[in-house]
Amino acid sequence: MLVIRHHDVEEILEGREPENIRAVADAYRLHETGGTVVPHSVFLRLPDQPRDRIIGLPAFRGGDRPVAGMKWISSFPGNLDAGLQRASAAIILNSTATGHPEALVEGSVISARRTAASAALAAELLTRGRRSAGVSLLGCGVINFEILRHLRAALPELREVTLYDHSAERARAFAARIAEEAPGVEVGYADSPEAALAAHTLVSFATTAGEPHIGLEAVRPGTVVLHISLRDLRPEALLDVVNIVDDADHVCRERTSLHLAEQLTGGRDFITASIGELLQDEAGFVPDPGETVVFSPFGLGFLDLALADLVHATAREKGLGVQVDGFLPA
């Protein structure tokens, strides 16, 4: 068993934003053609801790390098007040020949970067013909920072960022990181979520919201909304926009905004297409310039496996990680 630690994963994935986006795109194409297996995620909720959860995402990705495994990821929003990361994760990779566990990989970096790569891929596809010079980021945490990194790789014309967070201190710390890593980017602050929605025609929600709290009345015509946290938008707001998902069966669960919209309407006719469909026919999707497009990805386990497999192969090649002998019976 190879244990691949947090700093090993960071070292391997450092500066690989374009490669991450390509790996995610390839995985979505496989999914669209039936090359993945993605059982429904398992949600473990703790008594008397309604905001906290631990999620298990089992998956299989086929193709030239088949890989099977599971991500076990916790989300404890209260950690932020204690100066800890909200999310922590571990990914186990199993041999597809024997089923034996082969690697235990620290998963928070992989989870954040596959999420960001998915968002950047969607932004690149959905803004073709109507590029934005700026992006509004609602939620100044790890996920939106990785999204910004990957957006800059996919959309090099981005030069402006508008930030909104309930914590002004967190927003200032986020801005300081931007100044350090991307000194040419102009940073501004919004004093409300609505002001952030109106600031640019590209918007990313990556918050800890547990219930929908905002509509889309403030957005400009032609805005693309990356609804990464899945529970910010009121379900009514999704009924008059173009909705793109990663997988309708997965995203319409666990009281996401789309799940509530399905309950409201009695069906899923409000969903336009999956991102896999768009990748199969990139020229066939041309939204009206005045339409709002919302991308709502559930975050499928095979995306984690796509990056974890890359990390595992690189770690073995470079001699990174800790080899644990005797983990399995002789």
Short mmCIF file of C-alpha atoms in Angstrom, two decimals:
data_model
loop_
_atom_site.label_atom_id
_atom_site.label_comp_id
_atom_site.label_asym_id
_atom_site.label_seq_id
_atom_site.Cartn_x
_atom_site.Cartn_y
_atom_site.Cartn_z
CA MET A 1 0.00 0.00 0.00
CA LEU A 2 1.37 3.40 -0.99
CA VAL A 3 0.30 6.30 1.23
CA ILE A 4 0.47 9.57 -0.71
CA ARG A 5 0.52 12.55 1.62
CA HIS A 6 -0.88 16.04 1.25
CA HIS A 7 2.43 17.65 0.33
CA ASP A 8 3.16 14.85 -2.18
CA VAL A 9 -0.16 15.53 -3.93
CA GLU A 10 0.49 19.29 -3.96
CA GLU A 11 3.95 18.78 -5.43
CA ILE A 12 2.63 16.53 -8.20
CA LEU A 13 -0.31 18.76 -9.16
CA GLU A 14 1.47 22.12 -8.83
CA GLY A 15 1.02 24.24 -11.97
CA ARG A 16 -0.94 21.52 -13.79
CA GLU A 17 -4.18 23.46 -14.32
CA PRO A 18 -4.37 22.85 -18.11
CA GLU A 19 -3.65 19.13 -17.62
CA ASN A 20 -6.32 18.93 -14.89
CA ILE A 21 -8.89 20.48 -17.22
CA ARG A 22 -8.00 18.03 -20.00
CA ALA A 23 -8.21 15.06 -17.62
CA VAL A 24 -11.65 16.17 -16.45
CA ALA A 25 -12.86 16.72 -20.04
CA ASP A 26 -11.67 13.23 -21.03
CA ALA A 27 -13.45 11.73 -18.02
CA TYR A 28 -16.70 13.51 -18.89
CA ARG A 29 -16.47 12.17 -22.46
CA LEU A 30 -16.02 8.65 -21.11
CA HIS A 31 -19.01 9.11 -18.83
CA GLU A 32 -21.19 10.29 -21.71
CA THR A 33 -20.36 7.15 -23.72
CA GLY A 34 -20.92 4.72 -20.84
CA GLY A 35 -17.27 4.29 -19.87
CA THR A 36 -17.78 4.95 -16.14
CA VAL A 37 -19.67 3.42 -13.24
CA VAL A 38 -20.92 5.92 -10.66
CA PRO A 39 -23.17 4.60 -7.88
CA HIS A 40 -25.04 7.20 -5.88
CA SER A 41 -22.99 8.86 -3.19
CA VAL A 42 -23.54 7.94 0.45
CA PHE A 43 -24.22 10.80 2.87
CA LEU A 44 -23.38 10.27 6.53
CA ARG A 45 -24.95 12.96 8.71
CA LEU A 46 -24.21 13.22 12.42
CA PRO A 47 -26.92 13.58 15.10
CA ASP A 48 -27.38 17.18 16.31
CA GLN A 49 -24.85 18.47 13.71
CA PRO A 50 -27.07 19.41 10.74
CA ARG A 51 -24.35 21.34 8.87
CA ASP A 52 -21.77 18.55 9.03
CA ARG A 53 -21.57 15.58 6.69
CA ILE A 54 -19.21 12.91 5.41
CA ILE A 55 -19.77 11.67 1.87
CA GLY A 56 -18.59 8.48 0.18
CA LEU A 57 -18.22 8.58 -3.61
CA PRO A 58 -17.42 5.17 -5.15
CA ALA A 59 -16.60 5.12 -8.88
CA PHE A 60 -14.97 3.37 -11.80
CA ARG A 61 -13.35 5.08 -14.78
CA GLY A 62 -12.67 2.94 -17.82
CA GLY A 63 -10.66 3.79 -20.92
CA ASP A 64 -7.00 3.07 -21.55
CA ARG A 65 -6.13 3.17 -17.82
CA PRO A 66 -9.06 1.73 -15.86
CA VAL A 67 -9.19 2.75 -12.22
CA ALA A 68 -11.60 1.98 -9.39
CA GLY A 69 -11.86 3.46 -5.93
CA MET A 70 -13.68 5.72 -3.54
CA LYS A 71 -13.41 9.21 -2.10
CA TRP A 72 -14.43 9.71 1.54
CA ILE A 73 -14.80 13.45 2.12
CA SER A 74 -16.03 15.40 5.12
CA SER A 75 -17.51 18.89 5.18
CA PHE A 76 -17.55 20.56 8.60
CA PRO A 77 -18.20 24.29 7.98
CA GLY A 78 -17.55 25.14 11.64
CA ASN A 79 -13.90 24.25 11.10
CA LEU A 80 -13.42 27.64 9.44
CA ASP A 81 -14.07 29.46 12.72
CA ALA A 82 -11.35 27.34 14.34
CA GLY A 83 -8.83 28.14 11.61
CA LEU A 84 -9.14 24.68 10.05
CA GLN A 85 -10.01 23.63 6.51
CA ARG A 86 -13.74 23.00 6.01
CA ALA A 87 -13.16 19.81 4.00
CA SER A 88 -10.83 16.86 4.43
CA ALA A 89 -10.69 13.77 2.28
CA ALA A 90 -9.04 10.45 1.59
CA ILE A 91 -9.15 8.50 -1.68
CA ILE A 92 -8.55 4.77 -1.87
CA LEU A 93 -7.53 3.24 -5.20
CA ASN A 94 -8.17 -0.45 -5.84
CA SER A 95 -6.64 -2.80 -8.39
CA THR A 96 -9.19 -3.59 -11.11
CA ALA A 97 -7.55 -7.03 -11.45
CA THR A 98 -7.59 -8.22 -7.82
CA GLY A 99 -9.66 -5.60 -5.98
CA HIS A 100 -6.78 -5.10 -3.57
CA PRO A 101 -6.29 -1.55 -2.25
CA GLU A 102 -3.13 -0.16 -3.83
CA ALA A 103 -2.95 3.45 -2.66
CA LEU A 104 -4.36 5.75 0.00
CA VAL A 105 -4.21 9.30 -1.30
CA GLU A 106 -4.83 12.53 0.62
CA GLY A 107 -7.89 13.79 -1.21
CA SER A 108 -8.60 17.43 -0.32
CA VAL A 109 -6.23 18.84 -2.96
CA ILE A 110 -7.53 16.45 -5.62
CA SER A 111 -11.15 17.21 -4.69
CA ALA A 112 -10.62 20.97 -4.88
CA ARG A 113 -8.71 20.84 -8.16
CA ARG A 114 -11.04 18.45 -9.95
CA THR A 115 -13.94 20.71 -8.88
CA ALA A 116 -12.08 23.75 -10.18
CA ALA A 117 -11.10 22.02 -13.42
CA SER A 118 -14.75 21.08 -14.02
CA ALA A 119 -15.85 24.68 -13.41
CA ALA A 120 -13.15 26.11 -15.70
CA LEU A 121 -14.01 23.60 -18.44
CA ALA A 122 -17.67 24.61 -18.25
CA ALA A 123 -16.78 28.32 -18.26
CA GLU A 124 -14.62 27.87 -21.36
CA LEU A 125 -17.37 25.98 -23.19
CA LEU A 126 -20.29 28.16 -22.12
CA THR A 127 -18.70 31.59 -22.66
CA ARG A 128 -17.52 30.98 -26.21
CA GLY A 129 -18.56 33.99 -28.25
CA ARG A 130 -19.25 36.07 -25.15
CA ARG A 131 -16.09 36.11 -23.06
CA SER A 132 -16.00 38.09 -19.83
CA ALA A 133 -12.97 40.10 -18.72
CA GLY A 134 -13.91 39.49 -15.09
CA VAL A 135 -15.46 37.01 -12.68
CA SER A 136 -17.47 37.38 -9.48
CA LEU A 137 -16.57 34.89 -6.77
CA LEU A 138 -19.18 34.35 -4.06
CA GLY A 139 -17.44 32.51 -1.24
CA CYS A 140 -13.77 33.21 -0.49
CA GLY A 141 -12.55 29.74 0.39
CA VAL A 142 -10.30 27.04 -1.02
CA ILE A 143 -12.65 26.00 -3.83
CA ASN A 144 -13.11 29.44 -5.37
CA PHE A 145 -9.38 30.10 -5.17
CA GLU A 146 -8.70 26.92 -7.13
CA ILE A 147 -11.48 27.89 -9.53
CA LEU A 148 -9.78 31.23 -10.11
CA ARG A 149 -6.47 29.48 -10.82
CA HIS A 150 -8.10 27.14 -13.33
CA LEU A 151 -10.22 29.91 -14.89
CA ARG A 152 -7.06 31.91 -15.59
CA ALA A 153 -5.63 28.87 -17.38
CA ALA A 154 -8.80 28.36 -19.44
CA LEU A 155 -9.68 32.05 -19.95
CA PRO A 156 -6.42 34.03 -20.04
CA GLU A 157 -8.32 37.24 -20.80
CA LEU A 158 -9.64 37.38 -17.21
CA ARG A 159 -8.24 40.51 -15.59
CA GLU A 160 -10.82 41.46 -12.94
CA VAL A 161 -12.18 39.68 -9.86
CA THR A 162 -15.01 40.85 -7.62
CA LEU A 163 -15.23 39.16 -4.23
CA TYR A 164 -18.13 38.59 -1.86
CA ASP A 165 -18.04 36.68 1.42
CA HIS A 166 -20.01 36.94 4.66
CA SER A 167 -16.62 37.42 6.34
CA ALA A 168 -14.86 40.61 5.27
CA GLU A 169 -11.68 39.28 6.86
CA ARG A 170 -11.82 36.14 4.71
CA ALA A 171 -12.38 38.24 1.59
CA ARG A 172 -9.34 40.43 2.41
CA ALA A 173 -7.15 37.35 2.97
CA PHE A 174 -8.37 35.97 -0.36
CA ALA A 175 -7.48 39.24 -2.09
CA ALA A 176 -4.02 39.15 -0.55
CA ARG A 177 -3.45 35.69 -2.05
CA ILE A 178 -4.54 36.97 -5.46
CA ALA A 179 -2.11 39.89 -5.18
CA GLU A 180 0.68 37.42 -4.40
CA GLU A 181 -0.08 34.81 -7.06
CA ALA A 182 -1.67 36.93 -9.80
CA PRO A 183 -0.40 40.50 -9.37
CA GLY A 184 -1.88 41.68 -12.68
CA VAL A 185 -5.45 40.89 -11.64
CA GLU A 186 -7.60 43.79 -10.40
CA VAL A 187 -9.57 42.92 -7.26
CA GLY A 188 -12.74 44.58 -6.04
CA TYR A 189 -15.31 43.85 -3.34
CA ALA A 190 -19.10 43.60 -3.49
CA ASP A 191 -21.12 44.64 -0.46
CA SER A 192 -23.92 42.14 -1.18
CA PRO A 193 -24.48 38.93 -3.15
CA GLU A 194 -26.68 40.86 -5.57
CA ALA A 195 -23.91 43.37 -6.25
CA ALA A 196 -21.53 40.49 -6.95
CA LEU A 197 -24.01 38.91 -9.37
CA ALA A 198 -24.28 42.19 -11.27
CA ALA A 199 -20.56 42.91 -11.46
CA HIS A 200 -19.57 40.49 -14.26
CA THR A 201 -21.10 38.08 -16.76
CA LEU A 202 -19.20 35.15 -15.22
CA VAL A 203 -20.10 34.18 -11.64
CA SER A 204 -18.95 31.35 -9.36
CA PHE A 205 -20.82 30.23 -6.24
CA ALA A 206 -18.64 28.16 -3.88
CA THR A 207 -20.22 28.68 -0.47
CA THR A 208 -21.32 26.59 2.49
CA ALA A 209 -25.01 27.45 2.00
CA GLY A 210 -27.33 24.69 3.19
CA GLU A 211 -30.54 26.20 1.80
CA PRO A 212 -31.31 28.33 -1.29
CA HIS A 213 -31.13 32.03 -0.48
CA ILE A 214 -30.89 34.06 -3.69
CA GLY A 215 -32.40 34.46 -7.15
CA LEU A 216 -30.87 35.60 -10.42
CA GLU A 217 -32.70 38.90 -10.87
CA ALA A 218 -29.47 40.87 -10.51
CA VAL A 219 -27.47 39.12 -13.26
CA ARG A 220 -26.71 40.80 -16.57
CA PRO A 221 -28.08 39.31 -19.82
CA GLY A 222 -25.83 36.51 -21.06
CA THR A 223 -24.32 35.67 -17.67
CA VAL A 224 -22.80 32.23 -17.04
CA VAL A 225 -23.23 31.08 -13.44
CA LEU A 226 -21.02 28.30 -12.06
CA HIS A 227 -23.31 26.98 -9.32
CA ILE A 228 -20.65 24.83 -7.67
CA SER A 229 -22.09 24.71 -4.15
CA LEU A 230 -25.49 23.62 -5.54
CA ARG A 231 -27.69 25.09 -2.79
CA ASP A 232 -27.43 28.86 -3.27
CA LEU A 233 -30.02 29.48 -5.99
CA ARG A 234 -33.74 29.44 -5.31
CA PRO A 235 -35.37 26.65 -7.33
CA GLU A 236 -37.69 29.13 -9.07
CA ALA A 237 -34.62 30.90 -10.49
CA LEU A 238 -33.62 27.75 -12.38
CA LEU A 239 -36.87 27.54 -14.34
CA ASP A 240 -36.13 30.43 -16.72
CA VAL A 241 -32.46 29.75 -17.52
CA VAL A 242 -30.39 27.28 -19.53
CA ASN A 243 -29.37 24.54 -17.08
CA ILE A 244 -26.27 22.42 -17.72
CA VAL A 245 -25.40 19.59 -15.32
CA ASP A 246 -22.83 16.82 -15.08
CA ASP A 247 -25.39 14.08 -14.37
CA ALA A 248 -29.08 14.76 -13.76
CA ASP A 249 -29.63 11.62 -11.65
CA HIS A 250 -26.88 12.61 -9.24
CA VAL A 251 -27.47 16.35 -9.03
CA CYS A 252 -31.22 16.04 -8.38
CA ARG A 253 -30.70 14.62 -4.88
CA GLU A 254 -30.06 15.72 -1.30
CA ARG A 255 -32.10 18.92 -1.53
CA THR A 256 -29.88 20.68 -4.02
CA SER A 257 -31.49 23.63 -5.80
CA LEU A 258 -32.10 21.35 -8.79
CA HIS A 259 -33.67 18.67 -6.60
CA LEU A 260 -36.05 21.30 -5.21
CA ALA A 261 -36.79 22.54 -8.75
CA GLU A 262 -37.62 18.97 -9.76
CA GLN A 263 -40.00 18.67 -6.82
CA LEU A 264 -41.53 22.03 -7.72
CA THR A 265 -42.19 21.12 -11.36
CA GLY A 266 -42.67 17.37 -11.13
CA GLY A 267 -39.91 16.65 -13.65
CA ARG A 268 -36.54 17.57 -15.10
CA ASP A 269 -37.58 19.34 -18.27
CA PHE A 270 -35.85 22.48 -17.00
CA ILE A 271 -32.45 20.75 -17.49
CA THR A 272 -31.11 21.49 -20.97
CA ALA A 273 -28.09 19.20 -21.34
CA SER A 274 -25.13 17.57 -19.64
CA ILE A 275 -21.58 18.83 -20.03
CA GLY A 276 -20.71 15.47 -21.59
CA GLU A 277 -23.25 16.12 -24.34
CA LEU A 278 -21.70 19.52 -25.00
CA LEU A 279 -18.24 17.97 -25.25
CA GLN A 280 -19.54 15.39 -27.73
CA ASP A 281 -20.94 18.16 -29.94
CA GLU A 282 -19.14 21.38 -29.05
CA ALA A 283 -20.38 23.23 -32.14
CA GLY A 284 -24.00 22.27 -31.52
CA PHE A 285 -24.56 24.36 -28.40
CA VAL A 286 -24.86 28.08 -29.03
CA PRO A 287 -26.94 29.81 -26.32
CA ASP A 288 -28.75 33.00 -27.13
CA PRO A 289 -26.54 35.98 -26.17
CA GLY A 290 -29.20 37.21 -23.75
CA GLU A 291 -29.76 33.90 -21.97
CA THR A 292 -28.46 33.11 -18.49
CA VAL A 293 -26.68 29.75 -18.35
CA VAL A 294 -26.25 27.90 -15.04
CA PHE A 295 -23.78 25.03 -14.65
CA SER A 296 -24.59 22.82 -11.64
CA PRO A 297 -22.15 19.92 -11.22
CA PHE A 298 -22.77 17.36 -8.52
CA GLY A 299 -19.09 16.41 -8.59
CA LEU A 300 -18.80 12.81 -9.74
CA GLY A 301 -16.39 10.35 -8.19
CA PHE A 302 -14.72 9.37 -11.45
CA LEU A 303 -13.29 12.90 -11.68
CA ASP A 304 -11.47 12.35 -8.38
CA LEU A 305 -10.20 9.02 -9.72
CA ALA A 306 -8.95 10.68 -12.91
CA LEU A 307 -6.65 12.98 -10.91
CA ALA A 308 -5.87 10.42 -8.21
CA ASP A 309 -4.71 7.93 -10.86
CA LEU A 310 -2.40 10.59 -12.30
CA VAL A 311 -1.07 11.35 -8.80
CA HIS A 312 -0.58 7.65 -8.04
CA ALA A 313 1.35 6.97 -11.24
CA THR A 314 3.55 10.04 -10.77
CA ALA A 315 4.24 9.23 -7.12
CA ARG A 316 5.45 5.74 -8.00
CA GLU A 317 7.58 7.11 -10.84
CA LYS A 318 9.21 9.75 -8.60
CA GLY A 319 9.45 7.68 -5.45
CA LEU A 320 7.04 9.91 -3.49
CA GLY A 321 4.76 8.77 -0.71
CA VAL A 322 5.26 6.19 2.01
CA GLN A 323 5.21 2.48 1.18
CA VAL A 324 3.45 0.49 3.94
CA ASP A 325 4.34 -3.19 3.89
CA GLY A 326 2.20 -5.85 5.50
CA PHE A 327 -1.04 -3.87 5.13
CA LEU A 328 -2.78 -6.83 3.46
CA PRO A 329 -2.69 -10.43 4.64
CA ALA A 330 0.24 -12.41 3.21
#
